[in-house]
Amino acid sequence: EPEVTQTPSHQVTQMGQEVILRCVPISNHLYFYWYRQILGQKVEFLVSFYNNEISEKSEIFDDQFSVERPDGSNFTLKIRSTKLEDSAMYFCASSEGGQNYGYTFGSGTRLTVV
Amino acid sequence: LAKTTQPISMDSYEGQEVNITCSHNNIATNDYITWYQQFPSQGPRFIIQGYKTKVTNEVASLFIPADRKSSTLSLPRVSLSDTAVYYCLVGDRGDMRFGAGTRLTVKP
């Protein structure tokens, strides 16, 4: 079964540093998403991406965040200057045709900001 | 976006059928209903999706009444490994929002 692959599985970074979280979506999928989940809390939507541009973003996705699809296979989330409250599991997801097709999620990157 | 309401938690025993109901009173005409399962420290996993009436796959069934203001996820003969959080999502846009979900605990 096709998978969404995320790397690294765990990243520790110092406050103020930049981090890039990487995702390889399923190859024939066209829609890409980032979500995060702070420990013990619900899954929060960050951003959706289609046709090489952001289609939706949440109030969490401020100027510190950016996404990019640098080539035909990778989808990245960059946090420019990490804060302690950015510590969370970050999940990438992809979909063949948007919400009506269901999303396939990756196993996540646990980001710890110290 | 349609707001969803689910029970916070449910308990069941192995071998029983579990039904989790989600209410979504302001569902829009174009909205689909999708259910996900999440285990601790893992990403959500797609279970089933429907628009109306009944949908069944190898894992679950989804029942949607004619008014579509609610939906029921049915898990037949649950096992301990079905202990997880189950989320009901409603919408047709690219910013699907998860609620708190229903924490299902299956006991031996």
mmCIF file of C-alpha atoms in Angstrom:
data_model
loop_
_atom_site.group_PDB
_atom_site.id
_atom_site.type_symbol
_atom_site.label_atom_id
_atom_site.label_comp_id
_atom_site.label_asym_id
_atom_site.label_seq_id
_atom_site.Cartn_x
_atom_site.Cartn_y
_atom_site.Cartn_z
ATOM 1 C CA GLU A 1 0.000 0.000 0.000
ATOM 2 C CA PRO A 2 1.409 3.438 -0.935
ATOM 3 C CA GLU A 3 2.714 5.485 1.966
ATOM 4 C CA VAL A 4 3.475 9.076 2.833
ATOM 5 C CA THR A 5 7.043 9.202 4.120
ATOM 6 C CA GLN A 6 8.255 11.788 6.613
ATOM 7 C CA THR A 7 11.793 12.533 7.719
ATOM 8 C CA PRO A 8 13.234 12.831 10.241
ATOM 9 C CA SER A 9 11.088 10.889 12.679
ATOM 10 C CA HIS A 10 12.385 12.990 15.554
ATOM 11 C CA GLN A 11 14.185 16.328 15.547
ATOM 12 C CA VAL A 12 15.506 18.305 18.469
ATOM 13 C CA THR A 13 16.356 21.930 17.863
ATOM 14 C CA GLN A 14 17.245 24.978 19.883
ATOM 15 C CA MET A 15 14.820 27.836 20.212
ATOM 16 C CA GLY A 16 15.322 30.359 17.450
ATOM 17 C CA GLN A 17 16.766 27.875 14.989
ATOM 18 C CA GLU A 18 15.265 27.084 11.613
ATOM 19 C CA VAL A 19 13.956 23.603 10.920
ATOM 20 C CA ILE A 20 12.805 21.914 7.751
ATOM 21 C CA LEU A 21 10.499 18.956 7.956
ATOM 22 C CA ARG A 22 10.381 16.757 4.896
ATOM 23 C CA CYS A 23 7.652 14.692 3.341
ATOM 24 C CA VAL A 24 7.358 12.502 0.282
ATOM 25 C CA PRO A 25 3.667 12.297 -0.645
ATOM 26 C CA ILE A 26 2.143 9.454 -2.612
ATOM 27 C CA SER A 27 3.287 9.836 -6.182
ATOM 28 C CA ASN A 28 -0.025 10.339 -7.982
ATOM 29 C CA HIS A 29 -1.515 12.596 -5.318
ATOM 30 C CA LEU A 30 -2.109 16.234 -6.127
ATOM 31 C CA TYR A 31 -3.109 17.762 -2.800
ATOM 32 C CA PHE A 32 -0.732 18.109 0.128
ATOM 33 C CA TYR A 33 -1.238 19.105 3.731
ATOM 34 C CA TRP A 34 0.550 19.767 6.978
ATOM 35 C CA TYR A 35 -1.046 19.219 10.368
ATOM 36 C CA ARG A 36 0.402 19.290 13.835
ATOM 37 C CA GLN A 37 -0.544 17.749 17.156
ATOM 38 C CA ILE A 38 0.727 19.053 20.444
ATOM 39 C CA LEU A 39 1.042 16.272 22.992
ATOM 40 C CA GLY A 40 -2.348 15.355 24.397
ATOM 41 C CA GLN A 41 -4.235 17.756 22.151
ATOM 42 C CA LYS A 42 -6.191 17.484 18.938
ATOM 43 C CA VAL A 43 -4.823 17.387 15.412
ATOM 44 C CA GLU A 44 -4.583 20.960 14.091
ATOM 45 C CA PHE A 45 -4.683 21.991 10.450
ATOM 46 C CA LEU A 46 -1.783 24.137 9.268
ATOM 47 C CA VAL A 47 -1.854 24.411 5.495
ATOM 48 C CA SER A 48 -3.011 22.832 2.261
ATOM 49 C CA PHE A 49 -1.122 23.014 -1.016
ATOM 50 C CA TYR A 50 -2.264 22.387 -4.562
ATOM 51 C CA ASN A 51 -0.878 23.251 -7.961
ATOM 52 C CA ASN A 52 2.285 24.699 -6.424
ATOM 53 C CA GLU A 53 0.559 27.166 -4.199
ATOM 54 C CA ILE A 54 -1.086 27.388 -0.818
ATOM 55 C CA SER A 55 -4.828 26.853 -1.120
ATOM 56 C CA GLU A 56 -5.804 27.189 2.539
ATOM 57 C CA LYS A 57 -3.992 28.025 5.747
ATOM 58 C CA SER A 58 -4.961 28.300 9.375
ATOM 59 C CA GLU A 59 -4.346 31.038 11.878
ATOM 60 C CA ILE A 60 -1.433 28.975 13.213
ATOM 61 C CA PHE A 61 0.384 29.193 9.878
ATOM 62 C CA ASP A 62 1.908 32.625 10.342
ATOM 63 C CA ASP A 63 4.969 34.229 8.763
ATOM 64 C CA GLN A 64 7.269 31.863 10.629
ATOM 65 C CA PHE A 65 5.985 28.962 8.541
ATOM 66 C CA SER A 66 6.445 28.248 4.876
ATOM 67 C CA VAL A 67 5.901 25.295 2.581
ATOM 68 C CA GLU A 68 7.573 24.299 -0.617
ATOM 69 C CA ARG A 69 7.510 21.579 -3.207
ATOM 70 C CA PRO A 70 11.088 21.919 -4.416
ATOM 71 C CA ASP A 71 10.899 19.053 -6.888
ATOM 72 C CA GLY A 72 8.388 16.551 -8.134
ATOM 73 C CA SER A 73 8.455 14.385 -5.052
ATOM 74 C CA ASN A 74 9.214 16.323 -1.859
ATOM 75 C CA PHE A 75 6.968 18.608 0.161
ATOM 76 C CA THR A 76 8.597 20.559 2.975
ATOM 77 C CA LEU A 77 7.519 22.614 5.961
ATOM 78 C CA LYS A 78 9.949 25.224 7.198
ATOM 79 C CA ILE A 79 9.769 26.944 10.544
ATOM 80 C CA ARG A 80 12.058 29.952 10.458
ATOM 81 C CA SER A 81 12.658 30.674 14.103
ATOM 82 C CA THR A 82 11.356 27.949 16.324
ATOM 83 C CA LYS A 83 9.656 28.631 19.636
ATOM 84 C CA LEU A 84 9.120 26.323 22.561
ATOM 85 C CA GLU A 85 5.430 26.120 21.706
ATOM 86 C CA ASP A 86 6.261 24.719 18.263
ATOM 87 C CA SER A 87 7.111 21.427 19.945
ATOM 88 C CA ALA A 88 4.637 18.940 18.508
ATOM 89 C CA MET A 89 4.144 16.038 16.140
ATOM 90 C CA TYR A 90 3.954 17.322 12.592
ATOM 91 C CA PHE A 91 2.014 15.225 10.131
ATOM 92 C CA CYS A 92 2.145 15.470 6.378
ATOM 93 C CA ALA A 93 -0.791 14.183 4.349
ATOM 94 C CA SER A 94 -1.626 13.837 0.704
ATOM 95 C CA SER A 95 -4.777 13.233 -1.247
ATOM 96 C CA GLU A 96 -5.569 12.187 -4.770
ATOM 97 C CA GLY A 97 -8.373 14.681 -5.242
ATOM 98 C CA GLY A 98 -8.863 16.784 -2.165
ATOM 99 C CA GLN A 99 -11.005 16.090 0.869
ATOM 100 C CA ASN A 100 -13.584 13.987 -0.922
ATOM 101 C CA TYR A 101 -10.969 11.312 -1.569
ATOM 102 C CA GLY A 102 -9.676 11.028 1.975
ATOM 103 C CA TYR A 103 -6.189 11.863 3.142
ATOM 104 C CA THR A 104 -3.222 9.553 3.648
ATOM 105 C CA PHE A 105 -1.110 10.678 6.567
ATOM 106 C CA GLY A 106 2.540 10.054 7.240
ATOM 107 C CA SER A 107 3.815 8.734 10.539
ATOM 108 C CA GLY A 108 4.924 12.190 11.611
ATOM 109 C CA THR A 109 7.983 14.089 12.766
ATOM 110 C CA ARG A 110 8.277 14.749 16.459
ATOM 111 C CA LEU A 111 9.772 18.210 16.836
ATOM 112 C CA THR A 112 11.203 19.123 20.202
ATOM 113 C CA VAL A 113 12.303 22.720 20.730
ATOM 114 C CA VAL A 114 14.604 23.231 23.706
ATOM 115 C CA LEU B 1 -17.096 24.421 7.810
ATOM 116 C CA ALA B 2 -19.607 22.129 9.439
ATOM 117 C CA LYS B 3 -19.005 21.657 13.150
ATOM 118 C CA THR B 4 -19.081 18.104 14.411
ATOM 119 C CA THR B 5 -20.005 16.716 17.808
ATOM 120 C CA GLN B 6 -18.954 13.275 19.010
ATOM 121 C CA PRO B 7 -18.897 11.575 22.401
ATOM 122 C CA ILE B 8 -15.602 12.179 24.149
ATOM 123 C CA SER B 9 -15.105 8.548 25.068
ATOM 124 C CA MET B 10 -16.639 5.098 24.776
ATOM 125 C CA ASP B 11 -15.845 1.747 26.294
ATOM 126 C CA SER B 12 -16.516 -1.628 24.739
ATOM 127 C CA TYR B 13 -15.514 -5.268 25.067
ATOM 128 C CA GLU B 14 -13.802 -7.502 22.606
ATOM 129 C CA GLY B 15 -16.144 -9.056 20.085
ATOM 130 C CA GLN B 16 -18.848 -6.418 20.449
ATOM 131 C CA GLU B 17 -20.109 -4.116 17.725
ATOM 132 C CA VAL B 18 -19.335 -0.465 18.388
ATOM 133 C CA ASN B 19 -21.329 2.412 16.991
ATOM 134 C CA ILE B 20 -19.966 5.954 17.227
ATOM 135 C CA THR B 21 -22.352 8.710 16.256
ATOM 136 C CA CYS B 22 -21.329 12.126 15.018
ATOM 137 C CA SER B 23 -23.721 15.032 14.661
ATOM 138 C CA HIS B 24 -23.174 17.679 12.013
ATOM 139 C CA ASN B 25 -26.316 19.777 11.899
ATOM 140 C CA ASN B 26 -25.035 22.405 9.484
ATOM 141 C CA ILE B 27 -23.581 20.061 6.885
ATOM 142 C CA ALA B 28 -23.535 21.637 3.437
ATOM 143 C CA THR B 29 -24.770 20.098 0.213
ATOM 144 C CA ASN B 30 -21.275 19.432 -1.138
ATOM 145 C CA ASP B 31 -19.852 18.074 2.103
ATOM 146 C CA TYR B 32 -18.663 14.511 2.490
ATOM 147 C CA ILE B 33 -18.344 12.710 5.837
ATOM 148 C CA THR B 34 -15.017 11.088 6.573
ATOM 149 C CA TRP B 35 -13.841 9.066 9.545
ATOM 150 C CA TYR B 36 -10.255 8.630 10.688
ATOM 151 C CA GLN B 37 -8.610 6.475 13.333
ATOM 152 C CA GLN B 38 -5.545 7.519 15.291
ATOM 153 C CA PHE B 39 -3.278 5.460 17.513
ATOM 154 C CA PRO B 40 -0.898 7.188 19.964
ATOM 155 C CA SER B 41 2.119 8.793 18.269
ATOM 156 C CA GLN B 42 0.845 7.888 14.810
ATOM 157 C CA GLY B 43 -0.795 9.849 12.048
ATOM 158 C CA PRO B 44 -4.544 9.582 11.509
ATOM 159 C CA ARG B 45 -5.600 6.731 9.255
ATOM 160 C CA PHE B 46 -8.492 6.987 6.820
ATOM 161 C CA ILE B 47 -11.268 4.538 7.670
ATOM 162 C CA ILE B 48 -14.283 5.329 5.536
ATOM 163 C CA GLN B 49 -16.044 8.102 3.682
ATOM 164 C CA GLY B 50 -19.597 8.633 2.525
ATOM 165 C CA TYR B 51 -22.105 11.127 1.243
ATOM 166 C CA LYS B 52 -25.449 9.483 1.962
ATOM 167 C CA THR B 53 -27.109 6.192 2.906
ATOM 168 C CA LYS B 54 -24.705 3.385 3.749
ATOM 169 C CA VAL B 55 -21.110 2.691 2.867
ATOM 170 C CA THR B 56 -19.250 -0.466 3.839
ATOM 171 C CA ASN B 57 -15.646 -1.520 3.455
ATOM 172 C CA GLU B 58 -13.508 -4.258 4.962
ATOM 173 C CA VAL B 59 -13.021 -2.296 8.154
ATOM 174 C CA ALA B 60 -16.264 -0.498 8.967
ATOM 175 C CA SER B 61 -19.682 0.663 7.895
ATOM 176 C CA LEU B 62 -20.931 4.212 7.750
ATOM 177 C CA PHE B 63 -24.607 4.986 8.109
ATOM 178 C CA ILE B 64 -25.921 8.366 7.018
ATOM 179 C CA PRO B 65 -29.626 9.221 7.375
ATOM 180 C CA ALA B 66 -31.516 11.065 4.688
ATOM 181 C CA ASP B 67 -31.131 14.476 6.336
ATOM 182 C CA ARG B 68 -27.335 13.919 6.662
ATOM 183 C CA LYS B 69 -27.267 15.787 9.955
ATOM 184 C CA SER B 70 -25.568 12.880 11.655
ATOM 185 C CA SER B 71 -23.579 9.795 10.793
ATOM 186 C CA THR B 72 -22.715 6.582 12.599
ATOM 187 C CA LEU B 73 -19.479 4.683 12.273
ATOM 188 C CA SER B 74 -20.005 0.999 12.975
ATOM 189 C CA LEU B 75 -17.080 -1.248 13.875
ATOM 190 C CA PRO B 76 -18.054 -4.919 13.857
ATOM 191 C CA ARG B 77 -16.574 -7.275 16.478
ATOM 192 C CA VAL B 78 -13.932 -4.958 17.896
ATOM 193 C CA SER B 79 -10.643 -6.240 19.240
ATOM 194 C CA LEU B 80 -8.129 -4.755 21.672
ATOM 195 C CA SER B 81 -6.234 -3.304 18.718
ATOM 196 C CA ASP B 82 -9.209 -1.106 17.853
ATOM 197 C CA THR B 83 -8.491 0.994 20.947
ATOM 198 C CA ALA B 84 -7.837 4.410 19.417
ATOM 199 C CA VAL B 85 -9.273 7.876 18.870
ATOM 200 C CA TYR B 86 -11.870 8.118 16.107
ATOM 201 C CA TYR B 87 -12.514 11.393 14.317
ATOM 202 C CA CYS B 88 -15.487 12.464 12.232
ATOM 203 C CA LEU B 89 -14.756 15.186 9.674
ATOM 204 C CA VAL B 90 -17.202 16.970 7.430
ATOM 205 C CA GLY B 91 -16.428 19.261 4.530
ATOM 206 C CA ASP B 92 -15.331 19.632 0.964
ATOM 207 C CA ARG B 93 -12.551 22.136 1.269
ATOM 208 C CA GLY B 94 -8.835 21.824 1.642
ATOM 209 C CA ASP B 95 -8.676 22.743 5.309
ATOM 210 C CA MET B 96 -10.257 19.807 7.057
ATOM 211 C CA ARG B 97 -10.363 20.422 10.779
ATOM 212 C CA PHE B 98 -10.208 17.680 13.350
ATOM 213 C CA GLY B 99 -12.299 17.852 16.477
ATOM 214 C CA ALA B 100 -11.441 16.205 19.752
ATOM 215 C CA GLY B 101 -12.626 12.825 18.498
ATOM 216 C CA THR B 102 -13.972 9.842 20.410
ATOM 217 C CA ARG B 103 -11.547 7.832 22.486
ATOM 218 C CA LEU B 104 -12.619 4.199 22.169
ATOM 219 C CA THR B 105 -11.279 1.772 24.736
ATOM 220 C CA VAL B 106 -11.780 -1.916 24.044
ATOM 221 C CA LYS B 107 -11.507 -4.130 27.103
ATOM 222 C CA PRO B 108 -10.831 -7.873 27.225
#
